[in-house]
mmCIF file of C-alpha atoms in Angstrom:
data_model
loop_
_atom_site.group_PDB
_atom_site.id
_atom_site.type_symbol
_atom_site.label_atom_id
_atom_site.label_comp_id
_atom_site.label_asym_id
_atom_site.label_seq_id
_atom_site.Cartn_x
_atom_site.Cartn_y
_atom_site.Cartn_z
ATOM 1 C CA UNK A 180 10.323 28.727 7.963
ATOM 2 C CA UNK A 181 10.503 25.003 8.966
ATOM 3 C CA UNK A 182 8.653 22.978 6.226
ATOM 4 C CA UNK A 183 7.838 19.266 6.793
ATOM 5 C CA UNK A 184 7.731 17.075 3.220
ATOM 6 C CA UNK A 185 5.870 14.224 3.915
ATOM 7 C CA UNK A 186 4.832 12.720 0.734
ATOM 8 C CA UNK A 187 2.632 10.157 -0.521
ATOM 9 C CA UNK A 188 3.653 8.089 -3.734
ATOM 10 C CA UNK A 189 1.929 8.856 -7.111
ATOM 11 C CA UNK A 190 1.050 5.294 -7.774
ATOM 12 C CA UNK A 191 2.663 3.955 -11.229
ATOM 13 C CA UNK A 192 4.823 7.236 -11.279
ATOM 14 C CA UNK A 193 7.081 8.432 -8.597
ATOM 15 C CA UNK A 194 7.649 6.784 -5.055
ATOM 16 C CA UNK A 195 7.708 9.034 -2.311
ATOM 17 C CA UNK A 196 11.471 9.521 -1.774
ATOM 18 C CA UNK A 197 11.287 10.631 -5.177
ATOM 19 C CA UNK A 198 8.357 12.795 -4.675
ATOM 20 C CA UNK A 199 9.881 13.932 -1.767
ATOM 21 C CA UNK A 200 12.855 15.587 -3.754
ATOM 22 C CA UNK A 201 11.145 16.916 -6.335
ATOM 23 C CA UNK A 202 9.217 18.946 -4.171
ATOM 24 C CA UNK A 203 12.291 20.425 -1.962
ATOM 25 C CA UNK A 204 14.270 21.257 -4.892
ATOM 26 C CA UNK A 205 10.904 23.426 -6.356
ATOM 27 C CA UNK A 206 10.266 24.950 -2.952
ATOM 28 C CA UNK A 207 14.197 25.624 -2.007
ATOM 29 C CA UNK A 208 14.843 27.649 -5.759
ATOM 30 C CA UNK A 209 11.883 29.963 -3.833
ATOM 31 C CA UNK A 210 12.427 29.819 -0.571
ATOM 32 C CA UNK A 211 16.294 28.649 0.261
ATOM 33 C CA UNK A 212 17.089 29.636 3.057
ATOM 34 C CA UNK A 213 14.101 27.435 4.798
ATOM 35 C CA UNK A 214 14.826 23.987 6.825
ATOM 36 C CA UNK A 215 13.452 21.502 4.959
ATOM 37 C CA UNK A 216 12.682 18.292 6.486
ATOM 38 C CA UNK A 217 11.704 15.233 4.130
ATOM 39 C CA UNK A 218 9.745 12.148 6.031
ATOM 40 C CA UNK A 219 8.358 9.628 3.104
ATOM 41 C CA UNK A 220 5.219 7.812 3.978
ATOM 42 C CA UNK A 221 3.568 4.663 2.506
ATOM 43 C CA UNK A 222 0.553 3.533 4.576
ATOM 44 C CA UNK A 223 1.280 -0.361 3.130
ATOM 45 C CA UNK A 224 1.655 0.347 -0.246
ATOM 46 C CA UNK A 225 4.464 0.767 -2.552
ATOM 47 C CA UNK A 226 7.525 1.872 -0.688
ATOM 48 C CA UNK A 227 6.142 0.425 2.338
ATOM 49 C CA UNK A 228 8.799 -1.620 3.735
ATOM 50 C CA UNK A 229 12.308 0.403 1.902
ATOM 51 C CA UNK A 230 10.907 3.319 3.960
ATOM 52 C CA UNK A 231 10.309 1.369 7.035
ATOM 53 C CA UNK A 232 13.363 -0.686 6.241
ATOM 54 C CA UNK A 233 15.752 1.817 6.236
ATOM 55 C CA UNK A 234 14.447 4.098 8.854
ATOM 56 C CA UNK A 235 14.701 1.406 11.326
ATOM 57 C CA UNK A 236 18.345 0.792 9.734
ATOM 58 C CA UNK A 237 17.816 -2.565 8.715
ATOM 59 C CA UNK A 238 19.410 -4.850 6.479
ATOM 60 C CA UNK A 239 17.875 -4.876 2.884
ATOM 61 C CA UNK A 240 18.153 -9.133 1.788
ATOM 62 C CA UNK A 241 17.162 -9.948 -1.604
ATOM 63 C CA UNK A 242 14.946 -13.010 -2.546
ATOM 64 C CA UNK A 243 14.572 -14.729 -5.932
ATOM 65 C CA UNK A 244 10.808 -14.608 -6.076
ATOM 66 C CA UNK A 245 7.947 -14.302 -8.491
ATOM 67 C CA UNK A 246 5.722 -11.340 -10.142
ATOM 68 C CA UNK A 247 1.951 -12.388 -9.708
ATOM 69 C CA UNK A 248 2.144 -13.919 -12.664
ATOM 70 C CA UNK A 249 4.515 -16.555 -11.757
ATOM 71 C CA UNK A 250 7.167 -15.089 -13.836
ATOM 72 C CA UNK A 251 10.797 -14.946 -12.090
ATOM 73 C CA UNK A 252 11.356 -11.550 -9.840
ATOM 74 C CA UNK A 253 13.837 -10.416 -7.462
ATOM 75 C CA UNK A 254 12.235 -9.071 -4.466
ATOM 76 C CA UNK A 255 13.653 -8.174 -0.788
ATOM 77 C CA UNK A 256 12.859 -7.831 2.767
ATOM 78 C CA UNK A 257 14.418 -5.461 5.884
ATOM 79 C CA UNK A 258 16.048 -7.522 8.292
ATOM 80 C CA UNK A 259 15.900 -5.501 11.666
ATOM 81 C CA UNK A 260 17.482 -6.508 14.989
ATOM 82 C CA UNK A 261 18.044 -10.237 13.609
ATOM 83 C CA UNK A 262 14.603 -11.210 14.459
ATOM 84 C CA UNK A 263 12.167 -8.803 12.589
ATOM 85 C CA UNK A 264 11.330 -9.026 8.910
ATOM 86 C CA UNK A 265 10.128 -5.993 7.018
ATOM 87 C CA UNK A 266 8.277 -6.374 3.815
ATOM 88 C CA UNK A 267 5.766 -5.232 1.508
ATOM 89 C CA UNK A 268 3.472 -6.941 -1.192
ATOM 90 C CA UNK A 269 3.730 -3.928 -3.790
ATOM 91 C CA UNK A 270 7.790 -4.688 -4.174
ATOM 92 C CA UNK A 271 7.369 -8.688 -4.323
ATOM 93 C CA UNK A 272 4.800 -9.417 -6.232
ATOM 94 C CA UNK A 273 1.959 -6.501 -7.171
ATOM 95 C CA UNK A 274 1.472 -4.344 -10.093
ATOM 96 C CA UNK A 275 4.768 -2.684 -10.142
ATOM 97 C CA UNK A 276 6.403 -6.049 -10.579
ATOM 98 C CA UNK A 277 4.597 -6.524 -13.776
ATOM 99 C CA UNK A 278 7.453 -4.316 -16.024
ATOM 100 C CA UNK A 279 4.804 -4.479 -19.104
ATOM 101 C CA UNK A 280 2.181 -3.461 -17.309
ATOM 102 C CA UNK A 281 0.401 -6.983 -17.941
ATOM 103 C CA UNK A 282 -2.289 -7.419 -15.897
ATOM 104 C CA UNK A 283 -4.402 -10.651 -15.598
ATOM 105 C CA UNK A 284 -6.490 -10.558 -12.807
ATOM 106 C CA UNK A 285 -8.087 -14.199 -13.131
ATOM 107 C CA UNK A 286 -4.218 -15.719 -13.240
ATOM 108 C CA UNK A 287 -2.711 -13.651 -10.608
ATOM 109 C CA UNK A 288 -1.598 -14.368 -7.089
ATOM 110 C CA UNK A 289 0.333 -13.645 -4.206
ATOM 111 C CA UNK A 290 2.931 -16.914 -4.080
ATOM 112 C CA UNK A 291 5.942 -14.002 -4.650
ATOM 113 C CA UNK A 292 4.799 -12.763 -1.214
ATOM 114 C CA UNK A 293 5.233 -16.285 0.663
ATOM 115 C CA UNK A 294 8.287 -17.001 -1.407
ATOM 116 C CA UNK A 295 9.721 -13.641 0.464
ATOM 117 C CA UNK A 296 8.222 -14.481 3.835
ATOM 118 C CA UNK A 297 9.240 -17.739 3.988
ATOM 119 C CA UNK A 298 13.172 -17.083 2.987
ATOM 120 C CA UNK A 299 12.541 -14.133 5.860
ATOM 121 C CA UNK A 300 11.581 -16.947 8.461
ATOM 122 C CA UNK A 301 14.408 -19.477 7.482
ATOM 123 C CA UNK A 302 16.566 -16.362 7.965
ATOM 124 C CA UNK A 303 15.191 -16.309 11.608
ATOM 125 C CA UNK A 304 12.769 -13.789 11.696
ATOM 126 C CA UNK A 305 10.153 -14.294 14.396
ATOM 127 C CA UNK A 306 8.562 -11.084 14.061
ATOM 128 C CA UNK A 307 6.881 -10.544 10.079
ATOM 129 C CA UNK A 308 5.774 -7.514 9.576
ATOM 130 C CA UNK A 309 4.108 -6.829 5.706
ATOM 131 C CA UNK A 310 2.877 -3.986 4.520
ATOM 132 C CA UNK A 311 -0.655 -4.752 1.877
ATOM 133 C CA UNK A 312 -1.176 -2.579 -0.905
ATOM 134 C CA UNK A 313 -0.686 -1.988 -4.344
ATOM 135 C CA UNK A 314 -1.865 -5.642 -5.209
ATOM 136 C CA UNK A 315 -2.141 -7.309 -8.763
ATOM 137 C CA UNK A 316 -4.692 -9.913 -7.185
ATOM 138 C CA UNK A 317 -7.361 -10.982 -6.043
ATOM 139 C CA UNK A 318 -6.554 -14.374 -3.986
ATOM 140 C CA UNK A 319 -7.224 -14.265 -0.307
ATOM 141 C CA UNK A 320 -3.757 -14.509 -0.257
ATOM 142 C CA UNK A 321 -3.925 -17.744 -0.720
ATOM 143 C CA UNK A 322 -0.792 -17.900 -3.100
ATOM 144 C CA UNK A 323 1.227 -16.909 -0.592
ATOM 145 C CA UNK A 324 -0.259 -19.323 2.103
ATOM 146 C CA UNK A 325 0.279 -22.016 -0.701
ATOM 147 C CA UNK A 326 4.283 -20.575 -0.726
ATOM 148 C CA UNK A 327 4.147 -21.074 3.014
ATOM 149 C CA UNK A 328 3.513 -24.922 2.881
ATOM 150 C CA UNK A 329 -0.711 -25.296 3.056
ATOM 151 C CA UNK A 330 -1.511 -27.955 0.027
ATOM 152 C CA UNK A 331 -5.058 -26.688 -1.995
ATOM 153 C CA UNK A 332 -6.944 -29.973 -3.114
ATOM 154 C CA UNK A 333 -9.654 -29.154 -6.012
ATOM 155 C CA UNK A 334 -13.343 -30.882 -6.491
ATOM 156 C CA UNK A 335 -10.968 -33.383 -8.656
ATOM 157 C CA UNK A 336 -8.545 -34.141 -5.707
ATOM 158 C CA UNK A 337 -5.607 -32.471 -7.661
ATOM 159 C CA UNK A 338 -3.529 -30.127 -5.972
ATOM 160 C CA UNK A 339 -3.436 -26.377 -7.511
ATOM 161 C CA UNK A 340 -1.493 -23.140 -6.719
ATOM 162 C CA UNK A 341 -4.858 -20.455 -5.716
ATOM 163 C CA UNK A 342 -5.185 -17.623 -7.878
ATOM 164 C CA UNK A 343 -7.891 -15.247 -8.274
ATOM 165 C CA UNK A 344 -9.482 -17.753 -11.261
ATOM 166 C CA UNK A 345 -9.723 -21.051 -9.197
ATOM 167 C CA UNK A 346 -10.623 -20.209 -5.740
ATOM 168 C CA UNK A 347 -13.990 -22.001 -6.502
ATOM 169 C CA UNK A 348 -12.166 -25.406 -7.347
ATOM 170 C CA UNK A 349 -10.724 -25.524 -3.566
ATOM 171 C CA UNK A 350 -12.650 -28.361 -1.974
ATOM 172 C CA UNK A 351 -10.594 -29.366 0.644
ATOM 173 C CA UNK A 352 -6.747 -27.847 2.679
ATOM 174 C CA UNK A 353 -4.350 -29.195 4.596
ATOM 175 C CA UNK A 354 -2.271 -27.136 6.735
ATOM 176 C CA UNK A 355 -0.242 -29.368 8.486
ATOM 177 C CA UNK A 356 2.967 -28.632 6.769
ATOM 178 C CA UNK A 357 2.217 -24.616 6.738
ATOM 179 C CA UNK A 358 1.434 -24.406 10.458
ATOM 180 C CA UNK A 359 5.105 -25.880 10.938
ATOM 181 C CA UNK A 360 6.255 -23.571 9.029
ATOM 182 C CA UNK A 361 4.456 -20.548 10.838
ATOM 183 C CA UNK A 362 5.636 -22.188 14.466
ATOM 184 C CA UNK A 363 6.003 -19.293 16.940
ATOM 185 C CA UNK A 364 5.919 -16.482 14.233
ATOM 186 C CA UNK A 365 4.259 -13.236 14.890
ATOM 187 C CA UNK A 366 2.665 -11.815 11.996
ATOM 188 C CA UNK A 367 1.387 -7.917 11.932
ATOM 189 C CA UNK A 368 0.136 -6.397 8.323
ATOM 190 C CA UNK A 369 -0.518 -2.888 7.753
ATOM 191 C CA UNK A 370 -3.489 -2.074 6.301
ATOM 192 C CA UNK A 371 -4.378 1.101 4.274
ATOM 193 C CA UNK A 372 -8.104 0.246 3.240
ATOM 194 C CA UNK A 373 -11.143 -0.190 5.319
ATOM 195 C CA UNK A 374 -13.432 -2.267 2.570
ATOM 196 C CA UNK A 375 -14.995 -5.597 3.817
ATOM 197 C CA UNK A 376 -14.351 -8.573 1.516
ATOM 198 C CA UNK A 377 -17.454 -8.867 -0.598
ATOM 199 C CA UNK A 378 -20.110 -7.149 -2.191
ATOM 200 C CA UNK A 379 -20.381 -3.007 -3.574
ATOM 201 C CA UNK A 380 -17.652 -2.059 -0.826
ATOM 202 C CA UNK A 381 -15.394 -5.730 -1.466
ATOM 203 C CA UNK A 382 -12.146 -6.646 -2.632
ATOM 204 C CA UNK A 383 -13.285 -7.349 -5.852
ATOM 205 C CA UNK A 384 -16.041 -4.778 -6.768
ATOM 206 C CA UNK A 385 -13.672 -1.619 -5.172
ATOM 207 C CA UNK A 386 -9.772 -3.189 -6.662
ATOM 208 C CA UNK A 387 -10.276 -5.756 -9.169
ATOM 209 C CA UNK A 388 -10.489 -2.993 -12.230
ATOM 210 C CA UNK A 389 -7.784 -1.668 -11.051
ATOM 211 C CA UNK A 390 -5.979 -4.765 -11.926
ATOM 212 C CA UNK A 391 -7.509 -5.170 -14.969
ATOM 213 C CA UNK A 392 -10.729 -7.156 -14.433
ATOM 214 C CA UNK A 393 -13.570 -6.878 -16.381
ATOM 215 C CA UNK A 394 -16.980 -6.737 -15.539
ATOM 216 C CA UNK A 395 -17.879 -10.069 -15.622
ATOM 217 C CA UNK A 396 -14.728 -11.186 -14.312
ATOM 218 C CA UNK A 397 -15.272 -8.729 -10.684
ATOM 219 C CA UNK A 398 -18.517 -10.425 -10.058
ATOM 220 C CA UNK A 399 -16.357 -14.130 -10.863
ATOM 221 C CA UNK A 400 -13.657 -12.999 -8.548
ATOM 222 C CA UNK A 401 -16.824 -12.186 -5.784
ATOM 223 C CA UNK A 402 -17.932 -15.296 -5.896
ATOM 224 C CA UNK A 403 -14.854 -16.856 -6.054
ATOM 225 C CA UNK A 404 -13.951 -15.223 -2.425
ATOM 226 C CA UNK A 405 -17.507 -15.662 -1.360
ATOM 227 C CA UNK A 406 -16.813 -19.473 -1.662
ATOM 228 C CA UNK A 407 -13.085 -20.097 -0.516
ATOM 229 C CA UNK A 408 -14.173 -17.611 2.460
ATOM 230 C CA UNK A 409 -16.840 -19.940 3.216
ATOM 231 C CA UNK A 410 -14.551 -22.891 3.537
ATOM 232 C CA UNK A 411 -12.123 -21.028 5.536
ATOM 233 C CA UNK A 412 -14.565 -19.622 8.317
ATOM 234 C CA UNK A 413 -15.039 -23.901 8.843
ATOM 235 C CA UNK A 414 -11.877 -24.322 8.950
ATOM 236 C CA UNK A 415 -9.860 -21.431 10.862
ATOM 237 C CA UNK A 416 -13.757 -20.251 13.152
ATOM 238 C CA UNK A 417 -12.122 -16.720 11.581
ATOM 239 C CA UNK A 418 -15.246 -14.606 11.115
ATOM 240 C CA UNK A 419 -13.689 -13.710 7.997
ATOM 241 C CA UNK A 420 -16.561 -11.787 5.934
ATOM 242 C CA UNK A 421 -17.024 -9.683 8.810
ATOM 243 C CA UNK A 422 -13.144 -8.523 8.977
ATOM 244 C CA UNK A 423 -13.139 -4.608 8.861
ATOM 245 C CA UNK A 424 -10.300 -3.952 6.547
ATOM 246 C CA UNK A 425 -10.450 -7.591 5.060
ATOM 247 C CA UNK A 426 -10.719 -6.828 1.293
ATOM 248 C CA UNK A 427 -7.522 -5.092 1.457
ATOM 249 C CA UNK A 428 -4.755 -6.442 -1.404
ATOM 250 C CA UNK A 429 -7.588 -8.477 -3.383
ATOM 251 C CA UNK A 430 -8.341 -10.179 0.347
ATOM 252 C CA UNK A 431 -5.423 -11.089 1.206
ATOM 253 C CA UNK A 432 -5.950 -9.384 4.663
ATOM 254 C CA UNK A 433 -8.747 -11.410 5.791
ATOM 255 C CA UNK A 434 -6.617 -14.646 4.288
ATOM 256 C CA UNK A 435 -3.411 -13.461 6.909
ATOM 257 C CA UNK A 436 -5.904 -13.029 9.476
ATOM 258 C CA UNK A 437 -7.394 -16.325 9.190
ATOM 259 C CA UNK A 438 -4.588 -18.824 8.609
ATOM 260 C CA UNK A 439 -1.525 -16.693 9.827
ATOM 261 C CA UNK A 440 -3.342 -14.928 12.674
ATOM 262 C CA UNK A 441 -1.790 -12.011 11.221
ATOM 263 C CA UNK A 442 -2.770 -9.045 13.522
ATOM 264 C CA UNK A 443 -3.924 -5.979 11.160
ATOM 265 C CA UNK A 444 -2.689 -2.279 11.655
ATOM 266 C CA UNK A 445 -3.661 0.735 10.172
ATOM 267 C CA UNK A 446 -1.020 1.578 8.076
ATOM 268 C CA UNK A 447 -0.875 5.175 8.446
ATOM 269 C CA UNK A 448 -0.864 5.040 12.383
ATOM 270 C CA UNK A 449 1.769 2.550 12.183
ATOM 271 C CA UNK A 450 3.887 4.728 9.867
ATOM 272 C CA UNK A 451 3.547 8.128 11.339
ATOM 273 C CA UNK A 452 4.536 6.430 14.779
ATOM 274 C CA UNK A 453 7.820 4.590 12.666
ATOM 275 C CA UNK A 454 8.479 8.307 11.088
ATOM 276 C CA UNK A 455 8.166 9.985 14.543
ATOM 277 C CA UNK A 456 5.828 12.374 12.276
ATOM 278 C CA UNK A 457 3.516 14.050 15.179
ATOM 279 C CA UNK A 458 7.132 15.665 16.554
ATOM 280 C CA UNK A 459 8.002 16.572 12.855
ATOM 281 C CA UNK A 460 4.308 18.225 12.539
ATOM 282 C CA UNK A 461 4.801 20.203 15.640
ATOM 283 C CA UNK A 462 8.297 21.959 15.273
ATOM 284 C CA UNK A 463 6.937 22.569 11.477
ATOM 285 C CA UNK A 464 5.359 25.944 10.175
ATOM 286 C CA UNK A 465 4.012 23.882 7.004
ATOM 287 C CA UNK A 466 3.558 20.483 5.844
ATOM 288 C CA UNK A 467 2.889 19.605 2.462
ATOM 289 C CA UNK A 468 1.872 16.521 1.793
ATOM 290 C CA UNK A 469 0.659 14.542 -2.283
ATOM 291 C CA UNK A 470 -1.301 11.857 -3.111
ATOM 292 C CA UNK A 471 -2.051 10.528 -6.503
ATOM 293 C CA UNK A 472 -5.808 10.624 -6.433
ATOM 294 C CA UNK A 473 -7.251 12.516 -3.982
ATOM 295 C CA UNK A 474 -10.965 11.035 -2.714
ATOM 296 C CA UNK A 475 -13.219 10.499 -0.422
ATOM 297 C CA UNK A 476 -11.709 6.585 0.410
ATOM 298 C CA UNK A 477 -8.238 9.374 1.032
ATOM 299 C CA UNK A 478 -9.932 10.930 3.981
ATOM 300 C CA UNK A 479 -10.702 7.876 5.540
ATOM 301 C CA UNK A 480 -7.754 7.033 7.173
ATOM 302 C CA UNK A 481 -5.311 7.425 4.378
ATOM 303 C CA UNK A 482 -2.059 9.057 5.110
ATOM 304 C CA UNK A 483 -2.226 12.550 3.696
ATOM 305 C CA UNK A 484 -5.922 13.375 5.687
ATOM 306 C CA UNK A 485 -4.207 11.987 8.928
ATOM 307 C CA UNK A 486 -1.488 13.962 8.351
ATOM 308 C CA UNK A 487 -3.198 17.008 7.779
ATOM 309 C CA UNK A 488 -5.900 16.312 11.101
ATOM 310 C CA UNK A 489 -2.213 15.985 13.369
ATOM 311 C CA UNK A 490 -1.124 19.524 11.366
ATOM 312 C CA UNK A 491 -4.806 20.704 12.332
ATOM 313 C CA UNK A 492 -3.873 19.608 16.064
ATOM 314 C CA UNK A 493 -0.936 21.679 16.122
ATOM 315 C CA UNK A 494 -2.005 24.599 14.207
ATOM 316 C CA UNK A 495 -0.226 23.835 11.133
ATOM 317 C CA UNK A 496 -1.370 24.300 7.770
ATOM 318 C CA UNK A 497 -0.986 21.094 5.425
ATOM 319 C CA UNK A 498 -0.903 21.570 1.415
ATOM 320 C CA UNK A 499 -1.997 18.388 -0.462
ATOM 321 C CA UNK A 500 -0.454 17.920 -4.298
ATOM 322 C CA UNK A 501 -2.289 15.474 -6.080
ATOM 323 C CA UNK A 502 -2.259 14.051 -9.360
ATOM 324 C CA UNK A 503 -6.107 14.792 -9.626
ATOM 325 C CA UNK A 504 -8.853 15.575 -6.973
ATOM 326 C CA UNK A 505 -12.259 14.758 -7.020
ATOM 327 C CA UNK A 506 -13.563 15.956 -4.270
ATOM 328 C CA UNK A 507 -16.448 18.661 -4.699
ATOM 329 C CA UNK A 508 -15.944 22.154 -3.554
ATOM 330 C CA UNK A 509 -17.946 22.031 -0.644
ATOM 331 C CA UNK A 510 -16.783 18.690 0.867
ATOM 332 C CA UNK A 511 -15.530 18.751 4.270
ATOM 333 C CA UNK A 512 -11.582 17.671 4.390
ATOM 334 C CA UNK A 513 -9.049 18.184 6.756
ATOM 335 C CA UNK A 514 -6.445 20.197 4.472
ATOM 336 C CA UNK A 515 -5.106 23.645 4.353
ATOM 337 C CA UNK A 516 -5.214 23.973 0.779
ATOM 338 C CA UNK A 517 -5.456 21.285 -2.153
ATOM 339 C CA UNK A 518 -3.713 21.736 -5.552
ATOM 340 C CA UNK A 519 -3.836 19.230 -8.566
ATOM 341 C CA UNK A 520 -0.383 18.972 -10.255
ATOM 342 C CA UNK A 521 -2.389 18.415 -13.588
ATOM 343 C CA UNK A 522 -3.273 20.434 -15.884
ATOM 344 C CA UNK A 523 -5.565 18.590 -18.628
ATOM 345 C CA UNK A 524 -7.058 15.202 -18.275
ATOM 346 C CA UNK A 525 -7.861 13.914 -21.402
ATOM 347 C CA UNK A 526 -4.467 11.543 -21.549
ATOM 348 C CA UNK A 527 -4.117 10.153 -18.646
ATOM 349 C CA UNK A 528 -1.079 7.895 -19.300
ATOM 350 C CA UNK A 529 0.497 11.373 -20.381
ATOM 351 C CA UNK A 530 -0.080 12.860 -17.525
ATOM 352 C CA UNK A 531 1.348 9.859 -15.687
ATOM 353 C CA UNK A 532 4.486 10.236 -17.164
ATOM 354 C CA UNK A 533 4.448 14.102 -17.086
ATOM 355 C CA UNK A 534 4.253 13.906 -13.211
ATOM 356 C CA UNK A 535 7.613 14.719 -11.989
ATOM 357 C CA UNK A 536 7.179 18.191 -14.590
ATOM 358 C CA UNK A 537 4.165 18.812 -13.141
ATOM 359 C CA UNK A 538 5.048 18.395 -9.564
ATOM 360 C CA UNK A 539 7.879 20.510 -9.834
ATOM 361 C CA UNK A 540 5.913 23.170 -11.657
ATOM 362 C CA UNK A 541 3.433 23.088 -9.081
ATOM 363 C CA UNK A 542 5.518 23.299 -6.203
ATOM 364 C CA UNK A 543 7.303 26.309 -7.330
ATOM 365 C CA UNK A 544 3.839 28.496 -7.770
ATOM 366 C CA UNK A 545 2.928 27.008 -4.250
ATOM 367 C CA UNK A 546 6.195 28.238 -2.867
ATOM 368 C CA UNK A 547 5.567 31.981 -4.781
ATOM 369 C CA UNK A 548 2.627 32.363 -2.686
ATOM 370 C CA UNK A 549 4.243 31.899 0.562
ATOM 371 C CA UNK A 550 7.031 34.315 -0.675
ATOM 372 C CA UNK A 551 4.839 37.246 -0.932
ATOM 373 C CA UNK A 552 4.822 38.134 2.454
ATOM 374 C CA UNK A 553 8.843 38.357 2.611
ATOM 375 C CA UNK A 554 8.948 39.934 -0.768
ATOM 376 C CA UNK A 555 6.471 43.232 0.553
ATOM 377 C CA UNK A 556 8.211 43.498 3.845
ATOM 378 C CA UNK A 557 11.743 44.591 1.486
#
């Protein structure tokens, strides 16, 4: 049998290379004598840019950055064909950067992120290409603007580095100095939400617990974007609270979109095309696929339920391991079969750091099924 891995990281666990192995060594102590093909995936999140990096054989360049909360952090970009920069916002300066696991979601912003891009465009990239996901703020992106040469003047006429706290304080910018920066640079940013930037559906209601906001502080940090977005439709004419996909990484997408013109991608299209996954779907008799929680947000254009509607094309079955599913019995997904790597859920940061056990585990019983059928026919 030819079985296609193409895995989806468990978020604050495993990264999908990772994954990746761990599931071929379970399924090849089974099943050996299969071909077993291993495509990671990252629709913009964490492992976004080492997967696209490398696939496209580019050149990994390290960057003395910051973590989102200003703290030093060495981050990287792909350098590809001398002109295109591959990054990520997960790597430079979201949660995983935080090694405590610190979160602060009032003090946190995206200046790591510019720090990279800019070092990427004095490098001579013309082409930026950043995958959003896996943020530790909620800015507009703003940090990262700030890192790319825009000055933020407050209702005092001080000038402040944005974070998710003080986007309210922003009376007036000047962009002079950032659109010299930007001169002639193509941006594109790959997208793996949907979610508008405020309200029930927003940046802040949907991701800011996530990053450890409390209730008072999501309805500050929707305000907060309400306002600066506000002052950046005057500015930019970007329609910003309108932007489908805008509330992705705390809003940074709709900040891109409005003073980078960054064009937005769905970052599962974008990677499946990179992967050359439809050919890998086709020549495969299963794909088996994971994702960390598996939802209804998943089956709306994540990359696990559009890799299991190509297997659907093709008349392949796709298996989803997940960390933990909450989908009810009856609700309509594209997937062969579903199986939660988890057994109990009353400790979840045990069964965080049981994952790679459980996946394993998993994955063997999985592959014991599709042995039957050889084992009879002996």
């Amino acid at each position: 049998m030819n079985i296609l891995i193409a895995p989806n990281a468990f978020k604050n666990s495993i990264n999908a290379l990772e994954t990746g192995e761990i599931i071929k060594k379970a399924w090849s102590k089974v099943r050996p004598s299969d071909n077993v093909v291993i495509k990671p995936m990252a629709d913009g999140g964490d492992g976004f840019a080492k997967i696209v990096g490398e696939e496209k054989n580019g050149e990994k360049v390290i960057v003395s950055t910051k973590n989102p909360l200003g703290l030093p952090h060495e981050g990287y970009y792909y350098k590809v064909n001398e002109a295109t920069a591959i990054l990520d916002l997960a790597s430079n300066c979201g949660m995983q950067t935080l090694k405590d696991g610190k979160l602060n979601a009032l003090e946190s912003n995206t200046e790591g992120l510019g720090i990279v891009i800019r070092k990427a465009i004095e490098d001579g990239c013309k082409e930026i290409i950043i995958g959003l996901g896996g943020s530790a703020s909620t800015d507009f992106g703003l940090g990262a603007i700030y890192a790319l040469g825009a000055n933020f003047i407050s209702n005092d006429g001080n000038e402040i580095i944005p974070n998710g706290g003080n986007l309210h304080q922003i009376k007036s910018i000047n962009l002079e100095s950032l659109h010299q920066t930007i001169k002639d640079i193509h941006f594109f940013m790959a997208i793996d939400v949907d979610n508008v930037l405020l309200g029930d559906d927003g940046a802040a209601a949907v991701f800011a617990p996530q990053k450890g906001a409390s209730k008072i502080e999501v309805k500050q940090l929707d305000n907060h974007l309400e306002q600066i977005a506000h002052i950046t439709e005057k500015i930019t004419g970007k329609e910003v609270l309108s932007m489908q996909g805008g509330g992705a990484a705390g809003g940074t997408a709709a900040g891109f979109w409005a003073y980078l013109d960054a064009q937005p991608m769905q970052g599962s299209q974008f990677m499946i095309k990179v992967m050359g996954l439809k050919q890998e779907i086709e020549k495969a008799d299963v794909v088996i696929t994971s994702e960390g929680r598996l939802d209804q947000q998943t089956l709306n254009g994540k990359i696990p339920s559009v890799i299991a509607e190509y297997g659907n094309q093709f008349f392949v079955p796709t298996i989803c391991l997940v960390g933990s599913n909450t989908l009810d019995f009856n609700d309509d997904h594209p997937f062969y079969s579903i199986f939660s790597i988890n057994q109990r859920f009353d400790n979840i940061e045990k069964a965080i750091q049981e994952t790679k056990v459980n996946l394993e585990h998993t994955t063997f019983q999985v592959a014991k099924i599709f042995h039957l059928g050889k084992n009879k026919s002996h």
